[in-house]
């Protein structure tokens, strides 16, 4: 949509959204990227393919895996494992064969390729050159080598040789949130820094034939997937260059004493063996409320978990269901987590970034979306990782039109003067730029058909408020505004019913006449530039 600047030129401004300003010095998420291997497995095809590839004819175990596949709610997953790999390394599907060397050869290459692809997608979205990246955090529980994947990634991306690197190995499912926490600390303590966080995971290390002595393997076969994710984090984003959408406000890590064996992973000559205790959901259930309360109390004024948006690592449907019940969350609160689980499975450390991407999309399309939320993940330890998030995304306001104004003195042709305001044509505060403001009240009304003819040339914000005098209402409503940006743009409210509008129209006989006169004359009311009014 076009607006008219101080020189009479049209400027574009989004007609349905406003953005919250980042807190100075706080880390923000500036971009997100993801990548996957080429092999996409529909969950409906998994059981037949898995038992065929591993030459297993145990019908009871096959039925059990089929039940587990339905329970997980996963619909599709990506995997590095392929027919070509099994043809080259048939020993991977053979019980008891020492295959750790082969698995690492496959995994080390695969995670680097996926990490590079996710990082490039993230950098492209970010919009700045890769040379501006000052720090790299690389997270993986799927590779073992020296030097680590952090160096391989930095080299593949062509980053500067003085880029600061951090490698996080074998954290499991909470590694993505740990990476965000460390990126937050780096960004906030190194002014101007830009941190590339990349996670990359594959299930190659744990792939093996089904065995009755290892029932946990079937859970992994039904639940886990492969892929990579990336995010760029930095404080004090550059205006018009970077687009922050989430602020990392406060972070907490906590482990539960005496639970180190509930999630257990051990390397062997056959790969990695995982064991998940049946009491994992209950352990999380017993401790999650206090942990989340500790984070929520940092968002002053919030006392109900439903006042938050939720980005939870979907370790499995049982964990999400218990979390929803324990915290008394409304059904839709975990939609993004359930959607990520359905589309990708549990991709270990990557998954929280997939959830955040879905959350970004949801908040952009949600009218008056929540300002505060939590990112949560659970993993070996049992370890809880949590971050209090602040939504910087646009607040959608369907039917609302935003106006942009110059900081120059407004000139009037009508000689109109507001009650209690400055003389027409002289903004309060002289030449000082007008701040961007937003209403705290949310009683919005879509623009009427009367306004549509003005969309190309006349930006207008319409908000319905009960008033007896348009000027008194403006003054009272403006007092409820919150300044959140030092730009030269002003969002302004003017609306009343024709009957109330007629009380203070200064002799104009109708709202439309008043409206058109305001459009021509650019009236100033108490220092606020008025471009229009419409009756209710």
C-alpha positions in Angstrom: 0.0 0.0 0.0 1.2 3.5 -0.7 1.5 6.4 1.6 2.4 10.1 1.0 5.6 11.3 2.6 6.5 14.9 3.5 7.6 15.6 0.0 4.3 14.4 -1.5 5.9 11.1 -2.7 4.2 7.8 -2.2 5.9 5.4 0.3 5.0 1.7 0.7 3.8 0.5 4.1 2.1 -2.7 5.1 -1.5 -2.1 5.5 -2.3 -4.9 7.9 0.6 -5.2 10.3 2.8 -3.6 12.9 6.0 -4.9 14.4 7.2 -5.0 18.0 10.6 -3.4 18.5 13.4 -5.6 19.9 14.7 -4.8 23.3 18.1 -3.1 23.0 20.9 -5.5 23.7 18.7 -8.6 23.7 19.4 -11.5 21.3 17.0 -12.0 18.5 16.4 -14.8 15.9 17.1 -13.2 12.6 16.6 -16.1 10.2 15.9 -19.8 10.0 16.8 -22.5 7.5 16.4 -26.2 7.2 17.5 -29.1 5.0 16.7 -32.8 4.6 18.1 -35.9 2.8 16.4 -36.9 -0.4 14.8 -40.0 1.0 11.2 -39.3 2.2 9.5 -42.1 4.0 5.7 -42.1 4.4 4.9 -43.7 7.8 2.5 -46.1 6.1 5.3 -47.6 4.1 7.9 -47.8 6.9 7.0 -51.2 8.4 7.1 -53.2 5.2 10.3 -51.5 4.1 12.1 -51.9 7.4 11.3 -55.6 7.8 12.2 -56.2 4.2 15.5 -54.4 4.3 16.5 -56.1 7.5 15.4 -59.6 6.4 13.3 -60.0 9.5 10.2 -62.3 9.4 9.1 -61.9 13.1 5.4 -61.2 12.6 4.8 -60.2 16.3 7.5 -57.6 16.1 6.2 -56.4 12.8 2.7 -55.9 14.3 4.2 -54.1 17.3 6.1 -51.7 15.0 2.8 -51.1 13.1 1.1 -50.1 16.3 3.9 -47.9 17.4 3.9 -46.1 14.0 0.3 -45.2 14.5 0.8 -44.1 18.1 3.6 -41.7 17.2 1.3 -39.6 15.0 4.2 -39.2 12.5 3.1 -39.1 8.9 6.4 -38.5 7.0 10.1 -38.6 7.8 13.3 -38.0 5.9 16.2 -40.5 6.2 19.8 -40.8 5.0 19.4 -44.5 4.9 18.7 -45.7 1.3 18.7 -48.8 -0.9 22.0 -47.6 -2.3 23.6 -47.5 1.1 22.3 -50.9 2.1 23.5 -52.4 -1.2 27.0 -51.0 -0.5 27.0 -51.9 3.2 24.7 -54.9 3.7 26.4 -55.5 7.1 24.4 -52.6 8.5 21.3 -54.7 8.3 23.0 -57.8 9.8 22.8 -58.6 13.5 26.1 -58.6 15.4 28.4 -57.1 12.8 31.0 -54.5 13.9 29.9 -51.6 11.7 30.8 -48.4 13.6 33.4 -47.4 11.1 31.0 -47.7 8.1 28.3 -45.9 10.0 30.6 -42.9 10.9 31.8 -42.7 7.3 28.2 -42.3 6.1 27.1 -40.1 9.0 30.0 -37.7 9.0 29.6 -36.9 5.3 25.8 -36.7 5.5 25.5 -34.4 8.5 28.0 -32.0 6.9 26.1 -31.9 3.6 22.8 -31.3 5.4 24.3 -28.7 7.8 25.7 -26.8 4.8 22.4 -26.8 3.0 20.4 -25.6 6.0 23.0 -22.9 6.8 23.0 -21.6 3.2 19.2 -21.4 3.3 19.4 -19.5 6.6 22.1 -17.1 5.3 20.0 -16.4 2.2 17.0 -15.5 4.3 19.1 -13.4 6.6 20.2 -11.2 3.7 23.7 -10.4 4.7 27.0 -12.0 3.5 28.4 -15.1 5.2 31.5 -13.1 5.9 29.5 -11.1 8.5 29.1 -14.3 10.7 31.3 -14.0 13.7 30.5 -17.2 15.6 29.4 -20.7 14.7 27.7 -23.1 17.1 27.4 -26.6 15.7 25.2 -29.3 17.4 25.1 -33.0 16.5 24.7 -36.3 18.2 25.4 -38.2 14.9 29.1 -37.8 14.2 32.4 -38.4 15.9 35.7 -37.0 14.4 38.5 -34.6 14.9 38.4 -31.9 13.8 34.7 -31.6 14.5 31.8 -30.8 12.2 32.1 -27.1 13.3 35.3 -26.7 11.3 34.0 -28.7 8.3 30.9 -26.5 8.2 32.9 -23.2 8.5 35.1 -24.4 5.7 32.3 -25.5 3.4 30.5 -22.2 3.9 33.7 -20.2 3.2 33.5 -18.3 6.5 36.4 -16.2 7.8 39.3 -18.2 9.3 38.9 -16.2 12.5 35.3 -17.1 13.0 34.8 -18.3 16.6 33.5 -21.9 16.8 31.7 -24.0 19.4 31.0 -27.7 19.0 28.2 -29.4 21.0 28.4 -33.2 20.8 25.8 -35.8 22.0 23.3 -33.6 23.9 20.4 -35.4 22.2 17.0 -33.8 21.9 17.6 -30.7 24.0 20.7 -29.7 22.0 18.8 -27.2 19.8 17.6 -25.2 22.7 21.1 -25.4 24.3 22.5 -24.0 21.1 20.0 -21.1 21.2 20.9 -20.4 24.9 24.6 -20.3 24.1 24.0 -18.2 21.0 22.0 -15.8 23.1 24.9 -15.4 25.6 27.4 -14.9 22.8 25.3 -12.3 21.0 24.5 -10.3 24.1 28.1 -10.2 25.3 29.8 -9.5 22.0 28.2 -6.3 20.5 27.8 -6.6 16.7 28.3 -10.3 16.7 26.2 -12.6 14.5 26.0 -16.2 15.5 25.2 -19.1 13.1 23.6 -22.0 15.0 23.5 -25.2 13.0 22.2 -28.6 14.0 22.4 -31.8 12.0 21.3 -35.3 12.8 21.0 -38.7 11.2 19.7 -42.1 12.6 22.4 -44.1 10.7 24.3 -44.7 13.9 21.3 -46.4 15.5 19.9 -48.4 12.5 19.9 -52.1 13.0 17.6 -55.2 12.6 14.7 -55.6 15.0 15.6 -57.8 18.1 13.3 -58.9 20.9 16.1 -58.1 23.4 16.1 -54.5 22.2 12.5 -53.3 22.2 13.7 -49.7 22.3 14.9 -50.0 18.7 11.3 -50.3 17.5 10.5 -47.0 19.2 13.4 -45.3 17.4 12.4 -46.9 14.1 8.8 -45.5 14.5 9.7 -42.0 15.8 13.1 -40.6 14.7 14.1 -38.9 11.4 17.0 -37.1 9.8 17.7 -33.5 8.8 19.4 -30.3 9.6 18.4 -26.8 10.8 20.0 -23.4 11.2 19.3 -20.1 12.8 21.2 -16.8 12.9 21.1 -14.9 16.2 22.2 -11.4 17.0 21.3 -8.4 19.2 20.4 -4.9 18.0 19.4 -5.9 14.4 20.2 -3.5 11.6 17.1 -1.6 10.5 15.9 -2.3 6.9 18.6 -5.0 6.6 17.7 -7.7 9.2 14.2 -9.0 10.1 14.1 -10.2 13.7 11.0 -12.2 14.5 11.8 -13.7 18.0 13.6 -12.3 21.0 15.5 -14.7 23.3 14.6 -13.0 26.6 15.7 -15.4 29.4 17.1 -18.9 29.5 17.3 -21.7 32.1 18.8 -25.2 32.1 18.1 -27.7 34.8 18.8 -31.4 35.3 16.8 -33.8 37.5 19.0 -35.6 40.0 19.0 -39.3 39.9 17.5 -39.6 36.4 20.7 -40.1 34.3 19.7 -43.6 33.3 16.2 -42.8 32.1 17.5 -41.8 28.7 20.7 -43.8 28.0 22.8 -43.9 24.9 26.0 -45.9 24.5 28.4 -46.4 21.5 29.4 -49.9 20.6 31.0 -51.6 17.6 27.5 -51.9 16.2 26.7 -48.2 16.4 24.8 -46.5 19.2 22.3 -48.2 21.5 19.5 -46.1 23.0 17.3 -47.0 26.0 14.3 -44.9 27.0 12.8 -45.5 30.4 9.0 -46.0 30.6 8.9 -43.4 33.4 10.3 -40.6 31.1 6.9 -38.9 30.5 6.1 -39.1 34.2 9.4 -37.6 35.3 8.8 -34.7 32.9 5.2 -34.4 34.1 6.3 -34.2 37.8 8.8 -31.3 37.2 7.5 -29.3 34.2 5.1 -26.9 36.0 7.7 -25.5 38.3 10.3 -25.2 35.5 7.8 -23.3 33.3 6.7 -21.1 36.1 10.3 -20.0 36.7 10.5 -18.9 33.0 7.0 -17.3 32.9 7.6 -15.1 36.0 10.2 -13.2 33.9 7.3 -12.0 31.6 5.8 -9.6 34.1 2.1 -9.7 34.5 1.5 -13.2 33.2 0.1 -15.9 35.4 -1.8 -18.2 33.1 0.2 -20.7 30.9 -2.5 -20.1 28.2 -1.3 -16.5 27.9 1.9 -17.8 26.3 2.6 -19.4 22.9 4.4 -22.8 23.1 7.3 -24.1 21.1 8.0 -27.5 22.6 10.4 -30.2 21.3 8.0 -33.0 20.3 9.9 -35.9 21.9 6.8 -38.0 21.3 3.0 -37.7 21.6 2.9 -38.9 25.2 5.2 -36.1 26.4 3.1 -33.5 24.5 -0.2 -35.0 25.9 1.1 -35.0 29.5 2.4 -31.4 29.1 -0.9 -30.2 27.8 -2.8 -31.9 30.7 -0.5 -30.9 33.5 -0.3 -27.3 32.5 -4.0 -27.2 31.5 -3.1 -25.8 28.0 -5.8 -25.3 25.4 -5.8 -27.8 22.6 -4.3 -25.5 20.0 -1.3 -24.4 22.1 0.9 -27.3 21.0 -0.2 -27.3 17.4 3.2 -26.3 16.0 4.9 -29.1 18.0 2.4 -31.7 16.8 2.8 -30.4 13.2 6.6 -30.7 13.3 6.3 -34.2 14.7 3.8 -35.2 12.1 5.9 -33.8 9.2 9.4 -34.7 10.2 9.3 -37.1 13.2 11.6 -36.5 16.2 14.8 -35.1 14.5 16.6 -34.7 17.8 18.3 -31.3 18.2 16.9 -30.0 14.9 13.2 -30.3 15.8 12.9 -27.2 18.0 13.9 -25.0 15.1 11.3 -26.7 12.8 8.8 -25.9 15.6 9.9 -22.3 15.8 9.5 -21.9 12.0 6.0 -23.1 12.2 5.4 -20.8 15.2 6.7 -17.9 13.2 4.2 -18.7 10.5 1.4 -19.1 13.0 2.0 -15.8 14.8 2.3 -13.9 11.6 -1.2 -15.1 10.5 -2.8 -14.8 14.0 -4.6 -11.6 14.9 -3.2 -10.1 18.0 -0.8 -13.0 18.7 0.7 -13.6 22.1 3.7 -11.5 22.9 5.4 -14.0 25.2 6.1 -17.7 24.8 8.3 -20.6 25.8 10.7 -22.8 23.9 11.2 -26.1 25.7 13.2 -29.3 25.2 14.0 -32.4 27.3 16.8 -34.9 26.9 19.4 -37.1 28.6 20.1 -36.2 32.2 17.0 -35.8 32.4 17.9 -32.3 31.3 15.3 -29.5 30.8 16.2 -26.5 28.6 13.9 -23.5 28.4 13.9 -20.1 26.9 11.4 -17.3 27.4 10.6 -15.9 24.0 9.2 -12.6 22.9 7.3 -12.5 19.7 8.5 -9.6 17.4 6.3 -10.8 14.5 3.8 -8.6 12.9 0.4 -8.3 14.6 -2.1 -8.8 11.9 -5.1 -6.5 12.0 -7.4 -7.3 9.2 -9.1 -4.4 7.7 -6.8 -1.8 9.3 -4.8 0.6 7.3 -1.6 2.2 8.6 -0.6 5.7 7.8 3.0 7.0 7.5 3.7 10.7 8.2 6.7 13.0 7.8 8.5 14.5 10.7 8.3 17.8 9.0 5.8 20.5 10.2 2.4 19.6 8.9 0.7 22.4 6.9 -3.0 23.1 6.9 -5.2 25.0 4.6 -8.3 24.9 6.7 -7.2 26.9 9.7 -8.8 24.2 11.9 -7.6 24.1 15.5 -8.2 21.3 18.0 -9.3 21.7 21.5 -6.4 21.5 23.9 -3.9 21.1 21.1 -1.5 23.3 19.2 -2.5 25.6 16.4 -3.3 23.9 13.2 -0.3 23.3 11.1 2.1 23.3 14.0 2.9 19.8 15.5 3.6 19.7 19.2 7.3 19.6 19.9 8.2 21.6 16.7 10.2 19.6 14.2 10.7 16.5 16.5 9.9 13.3 14.7 6.6 11.7 15.5 7.0 8.3 17.1 5.4 5.1 16.0 2.6 4.2 18.4 0.3 1.3 18.8 -3.0 1.0 20.7 -3.1 -1.3 23.7 -6.8 -1.7 23.3 -7.8 -4.3 20.7 -11.4 -3.3 19.8 -10.6 -3.0 16.1 -13.1 -2.7 13.2 -12.4 -3.6 9.5 -12.3 -0.7 7.2 -15.6 0.1 5.5 -16.2 0.1 1.7 -16.0 3.9 1.9 -12.3 3.7 2.4 -11.4 1.3 -0.4 -11.3 4.0 -3.0 -8.6 5.7 -1.0 -6.3 2.7 -0.5 -3.9 3.6 -3.2 -3.3 7.2 -2.0 -4.7 7.5 1.5 -3.5 5.2 4.3 -5.9 5.1 7.2 -6.1 3.2 10.4 -9.6 2.6 11.6 -10.4 1.7 15.2 -13.9 1.7 16.7 -14.1 3.4 20.1 -17.1 4.8 22.0 -16.9 8.6 22.1 -18.9 11.7 22.7 -16.3 14.1 21.3 -13.8 13.1 18.7 -11.1 15.4 20.2 -11.6 14.3 23.8 -11.6 10.7 22.6 -8.4 11.2 20.6 -6.7 12.7 23.6 -7.9 9.9 26.0 -7.0 7.2 23.5 -3.7 8.6 22.7 -2.9 8.4 26.4 -3.4 4.7 26.1 -0.8 4.3 23.3 2.6 2.9 23.8 5.6 4.3 22.0 7.7 1.4 20.7 9.8 2.7 17.9 11.6 5.9 17.2 10.7 6.0 13.5 9.0 8.8 11.7 5.8 6.8 11.2 2.6 7.4 13.2 -0.3 5.0 13.6 -3.4 7.1 14.4 -7.0 6.4 15.5 -10.0 8.3 14.4 -13.4 6.8 14.3 -16.8 7.7 15.7 -20.5 7.2 14.8 -22.0 10.0 12.7 -24.1 11.2 15.6 -21.2 11.6 18.0 -19.0 13.0 15.2 -21.5 15.8 14.5 -20.9 17.1 18.1 -17.5 18.4 17.2 -17.1 18.8 13.5 -16.5 22.5 13.7 -19.5 23.3 11.5 -19.1 20.5 9.0 -22.5 19.1 8.1 -21.5 15.4 7.6 -18.7 13.0 8.5 -17.9 12.5 4.8 -17.4 16.3 4.3 -15.2 16.4 7.4 -13.3 13.4 6.2 -12.6 14.8 2.7 -11.6 18.2 4.2 -9.2 16.5 6.5 -7.7 14.6 3.5 -7.1 17.9 1.7 -6.0 20.0 4.7 -3.9 17.5 6.8 -5.3 18.8 10.1 -3.1 18.5 13.2 -4.8 17.6 16.4 -2.6 18.1 19.5 0.5 17.4 17.5 -1.0 14.2 15.9 -1.5 14.3 12.1 -5.1 13.5 11.1 -5.8 12.1 7.6 -9.3 10.9 8.0 -12.3 9.8 10.0 -15.2 7.5 9.1 -18.5 7.1 10.7 -19.6 3.9 12.4 
